[in-house]
């Protein structure tokens, strides 16, 4: 059995820099025609020169796949000239409240003070992407931020505001209340709850921000994704950290899901009889919401079991060691792949491992 997807898009992705970028980027480029790339590097991607250099490094890391990195600038109180100059090079500006997640120390402290910049974004037609969490009790952080989304959606009705990686049923209600809001949802928040993270033995590889929530929240997100809610986009938030940063006291937040995204999505949608809606969820909604035209690629998945490698380099992937039913056919290889991590463990180069002889 075969499943064809036209130009799948990952609308929220952490690609990192340096060796980690080289390691992880091919997993995304193999299966997706493009991705929205997060700017939370150290230092953040907050100027055009840095953004262009980062984009070039990504282009190098994803070659020769046809893959568009849709770049974002880290939110600052930019002036109009700066934003106007950046507009053609970015898909949006990403706002992090100060300190809410990995590499957000330079995020926004005063959420009231950003509105002058939001006025500019609205005027210039630049979307605002938001990590919407407060500094409150961990399970309530997203809910506590929802009034901020509502306020901005009302005050800036022509600004497209993307609620990144929503994790609650309440967030879906806010999404439905304002036509200028859109949202992304991750694969892991469609599959796991807090019980998977901390209900039994602690699983650091499932620890992320926002934390996975209750079964009722997961089920509401799942229902919205499975029906391809028109303002909900797939965004993996795949966020690799080396194993020593995960299997540690002070575990870093992030789930490295890039190697398994489409296989697990296909399995989820197939098991609910919703495969017909997968195309909209992983591509068409995002194209419409952002008005983008990604490279025209057809990604083929075949129904053929494989086992997710325990490691991809020094990063542990989501579902490590588990058997999945679907796999992506690598357009650069003659046969379907059993996961690029396996190739890396055999010692081939991290770039485009399956094209090695
Ligand atoms: O779990 C997360 N990891 N959430 C984020 O918001 C950032 C990300 C990262 O960069 O590691
Ligand atoms: Zn993220």
Short mmCIF file of C-alpha atoms and ligand atoms in Angstrom, two decimals:
data_model
loop_
_atom_site.label_atom_id
_atom_site.label_comp_id
_atom_site.label_asym_id
_atom_site.label_seq_id
_atom_site.Cartn_x
_atom_site.Cartn_y
_atom_site.Cartn_z
CA UNK A 1 0.00 0.00 0.00
CA UNK A 2 1.25 3.46 -0.90
CA UNK A 3 0.39 6.91 0.31
CA UNK A 4 1.33 10.01 -1.66
CA UNK A 5 1.63 13.45 -0.09
CA UNK A 6 2.17 16.58 -2.10
CA UNK A 7 4.83 18.88 -0.64
CA UNK A 8 4.39 18.21 3.07
CA UNK A 9 5.40 21.11 5.32
CA UNK A 10 6.64 21.22 8.88
CA UNK A 11 5.50 24.59 10.13
CA UNK A 12 7.60 24.65 13.33
CA UNK A 13 11.08 23.16 13.37
CA UNK A 14 14.33 23.53 15.32
CA UNK A 15 17.32 22.85 13.11
CA UNK A 16 20.11 24.16 15.41
CA UNK A 17 23.55 25.02 14.01
CA UNK A 18 26.90 23.40 13.27
CA UNK A 19 27.26 19.63 13.54
CA UNK A 20 23.76 19.20 15.00
CA UNK A 21 22.26 21.04 11.99
CA UNK A 22 24.16 18.75 9.63
CA UNK A 23 22.93 15.72 11.54
CA UNK A 24 19.24 16.58 11.83
CA UNK A 25 18.41 18.60 8.70
CA UNK A 26 18.41 15.64 6.26
CA UNK A 27 15.68 13.91 8.28
CA UNK A 28 13.38 16.86 7.60
CA UNK A 29 14.51 17.51 4.03
CA UNK A 30 13.92 13.91 3.04
CA UNK A 31 10.26 13.96 4.02
CA UNK A 32 9.22 17.61 3.74
CA UNK A 33 9.28 20.24 1.01
CA UNK A 34 9.92 22.97 3.56
CA UNK A 35 9.76 23.99 7.19
CA UNK A 36 9.39 27.07 9.36
CA UNK A 37 12.75 27.39 11.09
CA UNK A 38 12.86 28.65 14.66
CA UNK A 39 15.28 31.49 15.57
CA UNK A 40 16.13 30.49 19.17
CA UNK A 41 19.83 30.00 18.58
CA UNK A 42 22.55 31.42 20.81
CA UNK A 43 22.68 34.32 20.07
CA UNK A 44 19.19 34.53 18.59
CA UNK A 45 18.56 35.10 14.88
CA UNK A 46 17.62 38.76 15.23
CA UNK A 47 19.19 40.50 12.26
CA UNK A 48 19.25 40.02 8.53
CA UNK A 49 22.94 39.20 8.25
CA UNK A 50 22.66 36.39 10.78
CA UNK A 51 19.45 35.18 9.18
CA UNK A 52 21.02 35.02 5.73
CA UNK A 53 24.07 33.18 7.04
CA UNK A 54 21.82 30.71 8.89
CA UNK A 55 19.70 30.18 5.79
CA UNK A 56 22.84 29.45 3.77
CA UNK A 57 24.02 26.92 6.37
CA UNK A 58 20.62 25.22 6.22
CA UNK A 59 20.70 25.14 2.41
CA UNK A 60 24.06 23.41 2.64
CA UNK A 61 22.77 20.91 5.21
CA UNK A 62 19.65 19.93 3.24
CA UNK A 63 21.28 19.63 -0.19
CA UNK A 64 20.42 18.10 -2.59
CA UNK A 65 16.80 17.83 -1.44
CA UNK A 66 14.38 20.51 -2.68
CA UNK A 67 13.54 21.97 0.71
CA UNK A 68 12.65 25.56 1.54
CA UNK A 69 13.62 26.87 4.97
CA UNK A 70 11.01 29.47 5.86
CA UNK A 71 13.01 31.74 8.14
CA UNK A 72 11.85 33.59 11.24
CA UNK A 73 13.34 36.51 13.13
CA UNK A 74 13.51 36.45 16.93
CA UNK A 75 11.13 39.08 18.27
CA UNK A 76 12.69 42.42 19.14
CA UNK A 77 11.15 45.90 19.14
CA UNK A 78 12.30 46.33 15.54
CA UNK A 79 11.70 49.61 13.73
CA UNK A 80 9.72 49.80 10.54
CA UNK A 81 12.73 50.11 8.23
CA UNK A 82 14.29 46.96 9.69
CA UNK A 83 11.09 44.97 9.29
CA UNK A 84 10.50 46.29 5.79
CA UNK A 85 14.03 45.23 4.81
CA UNK A 86 13.56 41.78 6.34
CA UNK A 87 10.08 41.13 5.00
CA UNK A 88 11.02 39.29 1.81
CA UNK A 89 13.46 37.04 3.68
CA UNK A 90 11.13 35.87 6.46
CA UNK A 91 7.84 34.10 6.93
CA UNK A 92 7.26 35.76 10.28
CA UNK A 93 8.62 37.03 13.58
CA UNK A 94 8.72 34.60 16.51
CA UNK A 95 7.90 35.94 19.95
CA UNK A 96 9.08 34.16 23.08
CA UNK A 97 8.16 35.44 26.52
CA UNK A 98 11.40 35.80 28.46
CA UNK A 99 12.69 32.54 29.90
CA UNK A 100 9.76 30.27 29.05
CA UNK A 101 11.76 27.74 27.08
CA UNK A 102 15.12 26.78 25.57
CA UNK A 103 17.21 29.82 24.56
CA UNK A 104 14.51 32.37 25.32
CA UNK A 105 16.48 34.38 27.88
CA UNK A 106 16.35 37.34 25.50
CA UNK A 107 12.61 37.02 25.01
CA UNK A 108 9.94 39.58 25.90
CA UNK A 109 9.57 40.60 29.54
CA UNK A 110 6.69 43.05 29.19
CA UNK A 111 3.94 41.78 26.91
CA UNK A 112 2.21 45.17 27.03
CA UNK A 113 5.26 46.82 25.50
CA UNK A 114 5.21 44.86 22.24
CA UNK A 115 2.13 46.44 20.74
CA UNK A 116 3.98 49.16 18.81
CA UNK A 117 5.87 46.39 17.01
CA UNK A 118 2.67 44.44 16.40
CA UNK A 119 1.26 47.54 14.71
CA UNK A 120 4.21 47.47 12.33
CA UNK A 121 3.88 43.75 11.66
CA UNK A 122 0.20 44.21 10.89
CA UNK A 123 0.92 47.11 8.57
CA UNK A 124 3.64 45.21 6.72
CA UNK A 125 1.67 41.95 6.54
CA UNK A 126 4.27 39.96 8.51
CA UNK A 127 2.81 37.10 10.60
CA UNK A 128 3.53 36.91 14.33
CA UNK A 129 4.41 33.45 15.66
CA UNK A 130 4.06 33.05 19.41
CA UNK A 131 5.27 30.68 22.09
CA UNK A 132 2.20 31.23 24.23
CA UNK A 133 3.06 30.32 27.80
CA UNK A 134 3.01 32.26 31.06
CA UNK A 135 5.37 31.73 33.97
CA UNK A 136 2.64 30.12 36.08
CA UNK A 137 2.07 26.55 37.23
CA UNK A 138 3.36 24.30 34.49
CA UNK A 139 0.02 22.75 33.52
CA UNK A 140 -1.68 26.15 33.41
CA UNK A 141 0.88 28.12 31.43
CA UNK A 142 -0.81 27.86 28.06
CA UNK A 143 -4.27 28.55 29.48
CA UNK A 144 -2.94 31.63 31.28
CA UNK A 145 -1.57 32.99 28.02
CA UNK A 146 -4.82 32.60 26.07
CA UNK A 147 -6.17 36.05 27.06
CA UNK A 148 -3.05 37.57 25.49
CA UNK A 149 -3.86 35.87 22.18
CA UNK A 150 -7.43 37.12 22.42
CA UNK A 151 -6.33 40.68 23.16
CA UNK A 152 -3.86 40.80 20.29
CA UNK A 153 -6.28 39.14 17.88
CA UNK A 154 -8.87 41.81 18.71
CA UNK A 155 -6.53 44.77 18.62
CA UNK A 156 -4.74 43.69 15.44
CA UNK A 157 -7.47 42.16 13.30
CA UNK A 158 -5.35 42.13 10.11
CA UNK A 159 -2.32 40.58 11.81
CA UNK A 160 -1.97 36.83 11.32
CA UNK A 161 -1.08 35.42 14.73
CA UNK A 162 0.07 31.81 14.92
CA UNK A 163 -0.43 30.07 18.24
CA UNK A 164 2.55 27.75 18.16
CA UNK A 165 2.37 24.15 19.40
CA UNK A 166 -1.01 24.33 21.10
CA UNK A 167 -1.59 21.66 23.72
CA UNK A 168 -5.03 22.24 25.18
CA UNK A 169 -8.70 22.04 24.28
CA UNK A 170 -9.02 25.61 25.60
CA UNK A 171 -6.54 26.84 22.99
CA UNK A 172 -8.72 25.40 20.25
CA UNK A 173 -11.65 27.40 21.56
CA UNK A 174 -9.67 30.63 21.35
CA UNK A 175 -8.48 29.67 17.88
CA UNK A 176 -12.09 29.30 16.81
CA UNK A 177 -13.07 32.63 18.31
CA UNK A 178 -10.83 34.86 16.15
CA UNK A 179 -10.44 34.53 12.37
CA UNK A 180 -6.94 36.05 12.34
CA UNK A 181 -5.58 33.33 14.63
CA UNK A 182 -3.99 30.16 13.26
CA UNK A 183 -2.21 27.41 15.17
CA UNK A 184 0.32 24.65 14.87
CA UNK A 185 0.18 21.34 16.69
CA UNK A 186 2.98 18.83 17.12
CA UNK A 187 2.93 15.12 16.51
CA UNK A 188 3.86 14.36 20.11
CA UNK A 189 1.00 16.42 21.51
CA UNK A 190 -1.36 14.37 19.33
CA UNK A 191 0.03 11.14 20.78
CA UNK A 192 1.14 11.55 24.39
CA UNK A 193 -0.09 12.95 27.68
CA UNK A 194 1.68 13.95 30.87
CA UNK A 195 1.38 10.33 31.97
CA UNK A 196 3.78 9.28 29.23
CA UNK A 197 6.28 11.87 30.45
CA UNK A 198 6.04 11.46 34.20
CA UNK A 199 3.28 9.00 35.09
CA UNK A 200 5.59 6.02 35.40
CA UNK A 201 9.36 6.09 35.16
CA UNK A 202 10.38 9.58 34.09
CA UNK A 203 10.95 9.77 30.34
CA UNK A 204 13.24 12.71 29.57
CA UNK A 205 12.91 12.20 25.83
CA UNK A 206 9.25 13.21 26.07
CA UNK A 207 9.93 16.29 28.17
CA UNK A 208 9.18 19.43 26.19
CA UNK A 209 7.70 22.92 26.45
CA UNK A 210 4.77 23.20 26.54
CA UNK A 211 4.52 20.02 28.60
CA UNK A 212 2.08 17.37 27.36
CA UNK A 213 -1.29 17.76 29.06
CA UNK A 214 -4.40 15.70 29.90
CA UNK A 215 -6.02 12.95 27.82
CA UNK A 216 -8.99 15.26 27.13
CA UNK A 217 -6.63 17.87 25.70
CA UNK A 218 -4.81 15.37 23.53
CA UNK A 219 -8.13 14.01 22.28
CA UNK A 220 -9.42 17.47 21.37
CA UNK A 221 -6.21 18.27 19.47
CA UNK A 222 -6.39 14.92 17.75
CA UNK A 223 -9.99 15.46 16.68
CA UNK A 224 -9.11 18.88 15.24
CA UNK A 225 -6.11 17.50 13.34
CA UNK A 226 -7.97 14.45 12.05
CA UNK A 227 -10.70 16.64 10.60
CA UNK A 228 -8.02 18.98 9.19
CA UNK A 229 -9.34 22.03 11.02
CA UNK A 230 -8.73 24.72 8.39
CA UNK A 231 -6.64 26.99 10.63
CA UNK A 232 -4.60 24.21 12.22
CA UNK A 233 -1.24 23.33 10.67
CA UNK A 234 1.22 20.59 11.35
CA UNK A 235 4.35 21.88 13.09
CA UNK A 236 6.54 19.21 14.64
CA UNK A 237 8.54 21.36 17.10
CA UNK A 238 11.18 18.67 16.59
CA UNK A 239 13.88 19.94 18.95
CA UNK A 240 17.03 17.84 19.16
CA UNK A 241 19.35 17.87 22.15
CA UNK A 242 22.39 15.62 22.61
CA UNK A 243 21.63 12.60 24.77
CA UNK A 244 23.75 13.91 27.65
CA UNK A 245 21.52 17.01 27.84
CA UNK A 246 18.39 14.84 27.98
CA UNK A 247 19.42 11.96 30.22
CA UNK A 248 20.54 14.35 32.93
CA UNK A 249 19.46 16.26 35.99
CA UNK A 250 18.28 19.52 34.47
CA UNK A 251 17.01 17.75 31.35
CA UNK A 252 16.65 20.07 28.33
CA UNK A 253 13.14 20.48 26.88
CA UNK A 254 12.54 19.10 23.40
CA UNK A 255 11.37 16.00 21.53
CA UNK A 256 13.40 14.98 18.48
CA UNK A 257 10.65 13.74 16.22
CA UNK A 258 11.98 14.61 12.74
CA UNK A 259 12.89 11.00 11.80
CA UNK A 260 9.40 9.63 12.46
CA UNK A 261 6.93 12.41 11.64
CA UNK A 262 5.18 11.29 8.49
CA UNK A 263 5.21 7.56 9.36
CA UNK A 264 3.51 8.25 12.71
CA UNK A 265 1.10 10.78 11.23
CA UNK A 266 0.13 8.30 8.52
CA UNK A 267 -0.42 5.64 11.16
CA UNK A 268 -2.53 7.97 13.30
CA UNK A 269 -4.69 9.21 10.42
CA UNK A 270 -5.04 5.68 8.97
CA UNK A 271 -6.12 4.21 12.30
CA UNK A 272 -8.92 6.80 12.48
CA UNK A 273 -10.00 6.41 8.86
CA UNK A 274 -8.87 9.98 8.20
CA UNK A 275 -6.09 9.57 5.63
CA UNK A 276 -8.04 11.76 3.22
CA UNK A 277 -7.46 14.72 5.57
CA UNK A 278 -3.71 14.27 6.00
CA UNK A 279 -2.81 16.32 2.92
CA UNK A 280 -4.64 19.37 4.24
CA UNK A 281 -3.16 18.98 7.70
CA UNK A 282 0.46 18.61 6.55
CA UNK A 283 0.47 21.03 3.65
CA UNK A 284 -2.63 22.66 2.21
CA UNK A 285 -3.71 24.53 5.33
CA UNK A 286 -0.25 26.03 5.74
CA UNK A 287 -0.03 27.04 2.08
CA UNK A 288 -3.32 28.86 2.35
CA UNK A 289 -2.71 30.48 5.73
CA UNK A 290 0.77 31.77 4.86
CA UNK A 291 0.27 32.12 1.10
CA UNK A 292 3.39 30.08 0.34
CA UNK A 293 4.26 27.90 -2.61
CA UNK A 294 6.76 25.26 -1.53
CA UNK A 295 8.83 23.17 -3.95
CA UNK A 296 6.57 20.79 -5.81
CA UNK A 297 7.48 17.37 -4.43
CA UNK A 298 5.55 14.17 -4.07
CA UNK A 299 6.53 12.24 -0.96
CA UNK A 300 5.72 8.54 -1.00
CA UNK A 301 5.05 6.49 2.11
CA UNK A 302 4.83 2.75 1.91
CA UNK A 303 3.14 0.41 4.33
CA UNK A 304 6.20 -1.58 5.35
CA UNK A 305 7.32 -2.02 8.96
CA UNK A 306 10.67 -0.70 10.17
CA UNK A 307 12.27 -0.12 13.52
CA UNK A 308 13.21 3.39 14.63
CA UNK A 309 16.92 3.50 15.51
CA UNK A 310 17.89 3.93 19.17
CA UNK A 311 20.11 6.84 18.24
CA UNK A 312 20.58 9.26 15.38
CA UNK A 313 24.13 10.32 16.04
CA UNK A 314 24.02 11.38 19.69
CA UNK A 315 20.32 12.26 19.64
CA UNK A 316 17.57 9.90 20.76
CA UNK A 317 14.56 10.08 18.41
CA UNK A 318 10.89 9.93 19.38
CA UNK A 319 9.74 6.27 19.33
CA UNK A 320 13.36 5.04 19.50
CA UNK A 321 13.52 1.27 19.12
CA UNK A 322 9.85 0.97 18.26
CA UNK A 323 8.33 -0.62 15.19
CA UNK A 324 6.39 1.65 12.84
CA UNK A 325 4.08 0.53 10.07
CA UNK A 326 4.75 3.25 7.51
CA UNK A 327 7.99 4.53 6.07
CA UNK A 328 9.04 7.35 3.80
CA UNK A 329 10.60 6.43 0.49
CA UNK A 330 13.76 8.49 0.21
CA UNK A 331 13.63 10.26 -3.14
CA UNK A 332 17.43 10.00 -3.37
CA UNK A 333 17.58 6.27 -2.69
CA UNK A 334 16.31 3.46 -4.89
CA UNK A 335 14.63 1.63 -2.03
CA UNK A 336 12.64 2.64 1.01
CA UNK A 337 14.75 3.51 4.00
CA UNK A 338 14.74 2.01 7.44
CA UNK A 339 15.48 5.39 8.95
CA UNK A 340 18.50 7.54 8.24
CA UNK A 341 19.82 7.07 11.77
CA UNK A 342 20.69 3.51 10.85
CA UNK A 343 22.77 4.79 7.99
CA UNK A 344 24.53 7.24 10.27
CA UNK A 345 25.30 4.51 12.77
CA UNK A 346 26.88 2.53 9.96
CA UNK A 347 29.30 5.42 9.63
CA UNK A 348 28.19 7.21 6.50
CA UNK A 349 28.31 11.00 6.32
CA UNK A 350 25.48 12.86 7.99
CA UNK A 351 24.63 14.78 4.83
CA UNK A 352 22.21 12.85 2.72
CA UNK A 353 23.23 9.50 4.22
CA UNK A 354 21.07 7.34 2.00
CA UNK A 355 22.70 8.57 -1.16
CA UNK A 356 25.96 6.99 -0.04
CA UNK A 357 27.01 4.01 -2.12
O1 LIG B 1 10.52 21.69 24.11
C1 LIG B 1 10.90 22.67 23.50
N1 LIG B 1 12.13 22.73 22.96
N2 LIG B 1 10.09 23.74 23.41
C2 LIG B 1 10.51 24.90 22.91
O2 LIG B 1 9.74 25.84 22.90
C3 LIG B 1 11.90 25.06 22.43
C4 LIG B 1 12.50 23.78 22.08
C5 LIG B 1 13.99 23.85 21.92
O3 LIG B 1 14.48 24.77 21.28
O4 LIG B 1 14.68 22.96 22.43
ZN1 LIG B 2 9.69 25.24 19.18
#
